[in-house]
PDB file of N, CA and C in Angstrom:
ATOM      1  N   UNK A 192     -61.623 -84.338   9.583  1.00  0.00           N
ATOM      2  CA  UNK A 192     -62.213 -85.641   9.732  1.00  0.00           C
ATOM      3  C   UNK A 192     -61.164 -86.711   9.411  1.00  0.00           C
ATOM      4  N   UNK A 193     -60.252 -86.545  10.266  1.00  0.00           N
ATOM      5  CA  UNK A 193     -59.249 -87.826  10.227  1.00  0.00           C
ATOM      6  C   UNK A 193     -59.948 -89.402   9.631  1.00  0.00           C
ATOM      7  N   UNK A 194     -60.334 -89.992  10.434  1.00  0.00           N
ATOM      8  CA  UNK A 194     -61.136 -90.933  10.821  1.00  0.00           C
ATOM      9  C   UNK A 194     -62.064 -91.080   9.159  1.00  0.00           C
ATOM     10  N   UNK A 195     -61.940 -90.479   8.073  1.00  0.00           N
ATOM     11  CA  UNK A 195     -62.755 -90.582   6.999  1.00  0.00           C
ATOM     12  C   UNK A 195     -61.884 -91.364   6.301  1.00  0.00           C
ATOM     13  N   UNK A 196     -60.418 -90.965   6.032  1.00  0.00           N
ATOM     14  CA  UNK A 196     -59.969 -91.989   5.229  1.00  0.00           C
ATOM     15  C   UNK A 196     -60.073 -92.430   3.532  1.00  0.00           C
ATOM     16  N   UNK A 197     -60.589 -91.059   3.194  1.00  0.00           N
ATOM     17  CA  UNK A 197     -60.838 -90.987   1.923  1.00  0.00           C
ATOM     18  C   UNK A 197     -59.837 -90.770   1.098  1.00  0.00           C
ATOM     19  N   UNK A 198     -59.880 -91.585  -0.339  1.00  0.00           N
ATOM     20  CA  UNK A 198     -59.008 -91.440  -1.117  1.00  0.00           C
ATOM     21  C   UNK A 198     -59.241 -91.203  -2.715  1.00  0.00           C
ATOM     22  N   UNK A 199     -58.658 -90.998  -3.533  1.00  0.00           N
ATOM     23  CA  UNK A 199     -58.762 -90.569  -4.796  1.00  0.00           C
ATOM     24  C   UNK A 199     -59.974 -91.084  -5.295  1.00  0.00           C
ATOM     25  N   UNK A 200     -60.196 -92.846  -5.091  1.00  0.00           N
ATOM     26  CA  UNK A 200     -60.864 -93.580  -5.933  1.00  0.00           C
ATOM     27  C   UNK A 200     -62.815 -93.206  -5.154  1.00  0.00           C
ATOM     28  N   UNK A 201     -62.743 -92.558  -4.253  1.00  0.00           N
ATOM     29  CA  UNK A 201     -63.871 -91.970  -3.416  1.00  0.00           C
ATOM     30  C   UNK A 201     -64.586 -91.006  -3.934  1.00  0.00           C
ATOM     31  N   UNK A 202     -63.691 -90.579  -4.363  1.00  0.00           N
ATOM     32  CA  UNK A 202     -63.783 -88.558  -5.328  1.00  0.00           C
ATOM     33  C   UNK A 202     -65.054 -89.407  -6.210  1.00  0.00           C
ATOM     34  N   UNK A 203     -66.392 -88.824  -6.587  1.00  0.00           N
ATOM     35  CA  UNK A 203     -67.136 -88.711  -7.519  1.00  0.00           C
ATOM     36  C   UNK A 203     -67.353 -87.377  -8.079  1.00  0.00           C
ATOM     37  N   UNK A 204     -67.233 -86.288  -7.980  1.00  0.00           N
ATOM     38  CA  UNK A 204     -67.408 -85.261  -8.507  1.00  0.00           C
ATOM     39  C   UNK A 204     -66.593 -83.954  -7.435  1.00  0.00           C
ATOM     40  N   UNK A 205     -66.251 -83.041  -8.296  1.00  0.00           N
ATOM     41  CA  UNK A 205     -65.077 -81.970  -8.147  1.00  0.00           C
ATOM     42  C   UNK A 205     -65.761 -80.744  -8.894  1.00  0.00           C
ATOM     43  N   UNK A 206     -65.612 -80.003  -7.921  1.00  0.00           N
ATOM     44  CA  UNK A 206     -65.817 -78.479  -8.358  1.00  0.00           C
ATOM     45  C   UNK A 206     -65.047 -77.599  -8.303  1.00  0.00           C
ATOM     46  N   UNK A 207     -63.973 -76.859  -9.577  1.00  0.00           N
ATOM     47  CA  UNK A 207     -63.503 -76.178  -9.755  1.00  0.00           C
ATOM     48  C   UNK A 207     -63.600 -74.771  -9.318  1.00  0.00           C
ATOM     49  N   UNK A 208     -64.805 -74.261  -9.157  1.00  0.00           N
ATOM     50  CA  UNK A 208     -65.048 -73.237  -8.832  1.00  0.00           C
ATOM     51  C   UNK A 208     -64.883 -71.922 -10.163  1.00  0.00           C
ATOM     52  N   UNK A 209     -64.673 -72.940 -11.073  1.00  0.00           N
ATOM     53  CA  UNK A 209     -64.692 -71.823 -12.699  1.00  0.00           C
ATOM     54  C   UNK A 209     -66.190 -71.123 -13.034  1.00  0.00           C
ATOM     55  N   UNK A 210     -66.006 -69.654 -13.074  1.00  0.00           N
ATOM     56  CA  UNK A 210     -67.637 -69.136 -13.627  1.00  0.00           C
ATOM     57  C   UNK A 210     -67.208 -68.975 -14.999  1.00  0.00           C
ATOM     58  N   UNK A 211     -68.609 -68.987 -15.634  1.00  0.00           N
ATOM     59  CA  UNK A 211     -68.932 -68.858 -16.856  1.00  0.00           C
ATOM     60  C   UNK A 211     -68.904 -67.197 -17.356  1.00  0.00           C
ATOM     61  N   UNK A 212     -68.112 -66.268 -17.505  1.00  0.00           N
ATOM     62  CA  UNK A 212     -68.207 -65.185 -17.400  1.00  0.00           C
ATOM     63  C   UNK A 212     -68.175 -64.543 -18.798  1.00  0.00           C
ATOM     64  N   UNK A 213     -68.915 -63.604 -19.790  1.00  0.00           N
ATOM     65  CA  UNK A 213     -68.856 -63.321 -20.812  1.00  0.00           C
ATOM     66  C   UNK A 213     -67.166 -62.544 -20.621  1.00  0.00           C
ATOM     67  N   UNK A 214     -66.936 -62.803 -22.018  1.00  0.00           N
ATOM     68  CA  UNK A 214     -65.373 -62.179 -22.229  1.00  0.00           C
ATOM     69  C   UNK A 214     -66.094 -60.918 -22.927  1.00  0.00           C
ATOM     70  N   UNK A 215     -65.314 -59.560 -22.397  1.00  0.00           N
ATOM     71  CA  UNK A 215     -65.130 -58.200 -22.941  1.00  0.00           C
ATOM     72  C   UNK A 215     -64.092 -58.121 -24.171  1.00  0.00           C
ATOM     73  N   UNK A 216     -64.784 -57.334 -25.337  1.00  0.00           N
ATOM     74  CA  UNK A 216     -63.992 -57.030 -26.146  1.00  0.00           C
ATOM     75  C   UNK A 216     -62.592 -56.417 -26.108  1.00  0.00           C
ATOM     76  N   UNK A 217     -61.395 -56.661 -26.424  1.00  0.00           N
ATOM     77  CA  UNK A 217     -60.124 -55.624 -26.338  1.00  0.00           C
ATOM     78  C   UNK A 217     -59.775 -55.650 -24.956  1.00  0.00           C
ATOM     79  N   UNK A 218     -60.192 -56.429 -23.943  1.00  0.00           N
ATOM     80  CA  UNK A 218     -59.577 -56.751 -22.815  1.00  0.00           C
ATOM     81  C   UNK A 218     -59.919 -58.072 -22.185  1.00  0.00           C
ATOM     82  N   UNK A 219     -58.666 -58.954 -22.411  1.00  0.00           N
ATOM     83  CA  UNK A 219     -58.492 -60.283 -22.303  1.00  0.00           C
ATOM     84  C   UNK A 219     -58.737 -59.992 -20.738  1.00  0.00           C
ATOM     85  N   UNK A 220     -58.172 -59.466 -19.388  1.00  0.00           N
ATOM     86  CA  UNK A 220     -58.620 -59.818 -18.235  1.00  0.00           C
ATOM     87  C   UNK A 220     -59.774 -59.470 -17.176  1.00  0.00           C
ATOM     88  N   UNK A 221     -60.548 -58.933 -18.132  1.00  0.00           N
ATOM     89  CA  UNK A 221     -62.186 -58.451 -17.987  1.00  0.00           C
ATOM     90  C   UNK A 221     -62.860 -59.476 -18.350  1.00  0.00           C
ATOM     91  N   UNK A 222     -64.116 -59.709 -17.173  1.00  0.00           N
ATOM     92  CA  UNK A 222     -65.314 -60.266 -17.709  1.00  0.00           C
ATOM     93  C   UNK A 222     -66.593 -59.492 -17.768  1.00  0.00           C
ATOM     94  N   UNK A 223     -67.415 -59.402 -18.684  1.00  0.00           N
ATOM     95  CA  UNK A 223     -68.949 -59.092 -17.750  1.00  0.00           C
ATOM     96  C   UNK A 223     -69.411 -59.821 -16.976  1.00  0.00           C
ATOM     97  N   UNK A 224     -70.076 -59.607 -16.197  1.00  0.00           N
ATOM     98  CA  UNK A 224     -70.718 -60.180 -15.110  1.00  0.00           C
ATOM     99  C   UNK A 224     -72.397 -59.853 -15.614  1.00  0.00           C
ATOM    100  N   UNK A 225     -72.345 -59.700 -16.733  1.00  0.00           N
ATOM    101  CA  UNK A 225     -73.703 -59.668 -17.633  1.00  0.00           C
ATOM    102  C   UNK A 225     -74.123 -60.746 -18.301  1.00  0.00           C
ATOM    103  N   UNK A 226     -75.300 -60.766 -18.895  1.00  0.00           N
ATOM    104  CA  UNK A 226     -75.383 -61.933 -19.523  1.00  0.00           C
ATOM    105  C   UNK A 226     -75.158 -61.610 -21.394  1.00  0.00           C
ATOM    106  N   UNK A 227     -75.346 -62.452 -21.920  1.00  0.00           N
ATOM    107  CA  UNK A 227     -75.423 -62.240 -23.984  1.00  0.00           C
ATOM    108  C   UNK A 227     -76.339 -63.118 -24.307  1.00  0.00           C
ATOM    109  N   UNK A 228     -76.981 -62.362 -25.070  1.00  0.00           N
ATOM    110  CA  UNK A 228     -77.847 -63.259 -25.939  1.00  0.00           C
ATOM    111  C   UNK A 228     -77.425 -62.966 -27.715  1.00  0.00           C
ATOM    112  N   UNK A 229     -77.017 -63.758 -28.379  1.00  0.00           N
ATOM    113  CA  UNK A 229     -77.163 -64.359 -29.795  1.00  0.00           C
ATOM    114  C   UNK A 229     -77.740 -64.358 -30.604  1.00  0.00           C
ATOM    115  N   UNK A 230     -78.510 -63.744 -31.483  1.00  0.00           N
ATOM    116  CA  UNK A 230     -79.370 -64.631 -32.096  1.00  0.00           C
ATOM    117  C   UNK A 230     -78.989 -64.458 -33.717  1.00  0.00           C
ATOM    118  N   UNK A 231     -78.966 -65.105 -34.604  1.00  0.00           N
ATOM    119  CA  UNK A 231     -78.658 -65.734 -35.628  1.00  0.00           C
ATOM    120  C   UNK A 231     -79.929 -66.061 -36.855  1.00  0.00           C
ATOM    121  N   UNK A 232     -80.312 -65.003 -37.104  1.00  0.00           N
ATOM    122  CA  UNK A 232     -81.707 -65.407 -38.287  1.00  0.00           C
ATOM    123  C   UNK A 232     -81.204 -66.356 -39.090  1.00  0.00           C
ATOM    124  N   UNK A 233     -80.149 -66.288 -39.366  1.00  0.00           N
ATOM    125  CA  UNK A 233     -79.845 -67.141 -40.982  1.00  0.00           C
ATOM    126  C   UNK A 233     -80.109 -68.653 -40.532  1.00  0.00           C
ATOM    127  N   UNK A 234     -79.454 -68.933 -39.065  1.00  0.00           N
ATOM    128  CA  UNK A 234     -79.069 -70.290 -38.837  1.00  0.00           C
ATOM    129  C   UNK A 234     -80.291 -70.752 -37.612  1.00  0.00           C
ATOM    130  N   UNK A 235     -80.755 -69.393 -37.077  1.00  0.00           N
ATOM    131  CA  UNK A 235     -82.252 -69.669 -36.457  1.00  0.00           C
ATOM    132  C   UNK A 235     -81.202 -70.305 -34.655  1.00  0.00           C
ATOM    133  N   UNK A 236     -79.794 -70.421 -34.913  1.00  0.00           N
ATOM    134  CA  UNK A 236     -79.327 -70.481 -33.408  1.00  0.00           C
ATOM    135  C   UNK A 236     -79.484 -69.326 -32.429  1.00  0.00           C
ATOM    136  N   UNK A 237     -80.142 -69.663 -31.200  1.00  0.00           N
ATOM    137  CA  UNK A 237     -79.972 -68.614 -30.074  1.00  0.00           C
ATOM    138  C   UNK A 237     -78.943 -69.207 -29.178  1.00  0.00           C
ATOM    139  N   UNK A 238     -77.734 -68.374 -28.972  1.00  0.00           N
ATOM    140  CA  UNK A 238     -76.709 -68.561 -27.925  1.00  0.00           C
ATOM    141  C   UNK A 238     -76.956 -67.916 -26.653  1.00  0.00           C
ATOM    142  N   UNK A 239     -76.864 -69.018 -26.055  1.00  0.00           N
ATOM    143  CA  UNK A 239     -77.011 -68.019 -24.168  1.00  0.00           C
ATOM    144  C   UNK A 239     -75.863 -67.450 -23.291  1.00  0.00           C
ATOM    145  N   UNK A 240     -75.133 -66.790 -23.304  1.00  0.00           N
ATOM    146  CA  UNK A 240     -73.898 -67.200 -22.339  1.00  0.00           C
ATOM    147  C   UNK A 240     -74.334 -66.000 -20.691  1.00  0.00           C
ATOM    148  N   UNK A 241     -73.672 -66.519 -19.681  1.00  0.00           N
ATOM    149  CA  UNK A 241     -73.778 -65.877 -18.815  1.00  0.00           C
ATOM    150  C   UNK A 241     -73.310 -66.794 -17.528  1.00  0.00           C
ATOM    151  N   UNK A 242     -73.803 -66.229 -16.144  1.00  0.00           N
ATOM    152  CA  UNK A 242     -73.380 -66.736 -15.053  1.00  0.00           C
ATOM    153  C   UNK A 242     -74.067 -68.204 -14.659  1.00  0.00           C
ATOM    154  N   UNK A 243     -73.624 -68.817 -13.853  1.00  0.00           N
ATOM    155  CA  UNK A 243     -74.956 -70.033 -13.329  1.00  0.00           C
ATOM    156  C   UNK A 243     -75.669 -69.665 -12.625  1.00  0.00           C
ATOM    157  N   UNK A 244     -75.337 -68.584 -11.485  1.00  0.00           N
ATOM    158  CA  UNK A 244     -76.123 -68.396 -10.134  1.00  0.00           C
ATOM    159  C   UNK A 244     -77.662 -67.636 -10.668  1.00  0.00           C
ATOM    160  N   UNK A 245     -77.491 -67.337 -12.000  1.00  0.00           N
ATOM    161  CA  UNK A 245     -79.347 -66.802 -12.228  1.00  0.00           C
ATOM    162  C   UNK A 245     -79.285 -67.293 -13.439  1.00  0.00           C
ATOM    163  N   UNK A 246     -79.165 -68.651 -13.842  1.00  0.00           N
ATOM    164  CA  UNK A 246     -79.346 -69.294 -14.578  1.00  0.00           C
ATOM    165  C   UNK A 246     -80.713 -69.931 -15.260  1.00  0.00           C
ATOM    166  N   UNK A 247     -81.437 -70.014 -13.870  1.00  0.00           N
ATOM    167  CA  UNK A 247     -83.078 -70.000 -13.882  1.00  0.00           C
ATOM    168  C   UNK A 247     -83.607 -68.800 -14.998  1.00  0.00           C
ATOM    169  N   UNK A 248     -83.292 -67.363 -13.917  1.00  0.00           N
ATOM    170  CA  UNK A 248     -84.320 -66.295 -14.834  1.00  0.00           C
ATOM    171  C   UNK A 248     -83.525 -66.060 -16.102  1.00  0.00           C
ATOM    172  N   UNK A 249     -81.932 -66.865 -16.453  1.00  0.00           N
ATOM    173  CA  UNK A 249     -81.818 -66.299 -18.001  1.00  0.00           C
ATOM    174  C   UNK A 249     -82.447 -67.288 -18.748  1.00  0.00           C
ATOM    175  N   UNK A 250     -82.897 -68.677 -18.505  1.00  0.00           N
ATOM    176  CA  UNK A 250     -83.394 -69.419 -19.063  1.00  0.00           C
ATOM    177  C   UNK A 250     -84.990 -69.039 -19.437  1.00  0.00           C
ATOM    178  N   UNK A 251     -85.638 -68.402 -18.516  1.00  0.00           N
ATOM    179  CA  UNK A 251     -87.443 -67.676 -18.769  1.00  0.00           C
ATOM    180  C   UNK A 251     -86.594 -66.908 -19.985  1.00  0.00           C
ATOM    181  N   UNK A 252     -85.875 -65.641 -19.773  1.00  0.00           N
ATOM    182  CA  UNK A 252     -85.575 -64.509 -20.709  1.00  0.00           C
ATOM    183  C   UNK A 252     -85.372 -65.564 -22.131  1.00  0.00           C
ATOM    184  N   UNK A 253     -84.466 -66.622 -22.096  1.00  0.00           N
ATOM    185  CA  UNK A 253     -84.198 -67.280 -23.500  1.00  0.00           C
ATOM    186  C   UNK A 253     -85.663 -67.626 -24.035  1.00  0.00           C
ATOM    187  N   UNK A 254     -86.598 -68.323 -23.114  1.00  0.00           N
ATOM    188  CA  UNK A 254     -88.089 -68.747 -23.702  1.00  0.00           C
ATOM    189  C   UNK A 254     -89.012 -67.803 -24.265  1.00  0.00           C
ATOM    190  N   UNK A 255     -89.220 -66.802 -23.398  1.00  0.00           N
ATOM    191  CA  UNK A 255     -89.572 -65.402 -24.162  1.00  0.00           C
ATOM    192  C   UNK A 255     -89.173 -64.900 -25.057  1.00  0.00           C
ATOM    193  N   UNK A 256     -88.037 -65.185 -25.503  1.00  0.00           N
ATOM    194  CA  UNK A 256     -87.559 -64.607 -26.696  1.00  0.00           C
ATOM    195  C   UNK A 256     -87.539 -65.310 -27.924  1.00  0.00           C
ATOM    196  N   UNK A 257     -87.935 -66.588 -27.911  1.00  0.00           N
ATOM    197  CA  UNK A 257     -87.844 -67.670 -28.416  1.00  0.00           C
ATOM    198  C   UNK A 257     -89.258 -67.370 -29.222  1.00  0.00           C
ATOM    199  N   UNK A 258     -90.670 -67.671 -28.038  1.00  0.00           N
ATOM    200  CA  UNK A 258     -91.964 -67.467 -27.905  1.00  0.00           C
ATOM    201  C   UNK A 258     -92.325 -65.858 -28.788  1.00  0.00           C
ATOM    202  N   UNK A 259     -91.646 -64.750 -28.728  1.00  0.00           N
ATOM    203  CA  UNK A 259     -91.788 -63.994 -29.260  1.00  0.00           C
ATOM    204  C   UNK A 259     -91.672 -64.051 -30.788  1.00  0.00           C
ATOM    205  N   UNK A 260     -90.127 -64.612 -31.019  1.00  0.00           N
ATOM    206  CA  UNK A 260     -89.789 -64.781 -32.386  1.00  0.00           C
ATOM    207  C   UNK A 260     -90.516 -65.617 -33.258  1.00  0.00           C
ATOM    208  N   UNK A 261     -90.985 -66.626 -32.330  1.00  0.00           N
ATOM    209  CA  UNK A 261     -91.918 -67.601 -33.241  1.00  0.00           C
ATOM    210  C   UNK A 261     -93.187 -67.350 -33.361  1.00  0.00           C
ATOM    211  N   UNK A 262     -93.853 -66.263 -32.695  1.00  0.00           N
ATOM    212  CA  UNK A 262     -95.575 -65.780 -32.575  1.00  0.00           C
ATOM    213  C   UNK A 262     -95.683 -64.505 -32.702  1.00  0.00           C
ATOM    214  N   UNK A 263     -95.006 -63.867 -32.642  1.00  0.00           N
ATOM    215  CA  UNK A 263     -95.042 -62.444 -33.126  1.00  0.00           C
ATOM    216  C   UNK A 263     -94.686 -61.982 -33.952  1.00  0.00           C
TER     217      UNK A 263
END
């Protein structure tokens, strides 16, 4: 698209294309492609880490687990 003419000051947002990938123990160039969940009685933090593309169903899995800990 010649004819666009776009320049730096145009750019509003940029995507790297970086995933969020859990790091494997004892091997720095491994990821899982799994998700982790956290959880922390003392400090009551739940950590989420994982991919974006099913970011939805790890977010239900975090509420359920949440919902469990606090009612069961």
């Amino acid at each position: 698209m010649p004819q666009f003419n776009a320049t730096q000051k145009d750019v509003l947002y940029a995507y790297a294309g970086v995933r969020p990938l859990v790091k494997q123990k004892g091997n720095i160039t491994k990821a899982s492609r799994q998700d982790l969940f956290h959880y922390d009685p003392e400090t009551g933090i739940l950590s989420v880490s994982g991919k974006l593309t099913p970011a939805r169903a790890l977010a239900e899995r975090a509420v359920d687990f949440t919902i469990n800990l606090l009612y069961y």
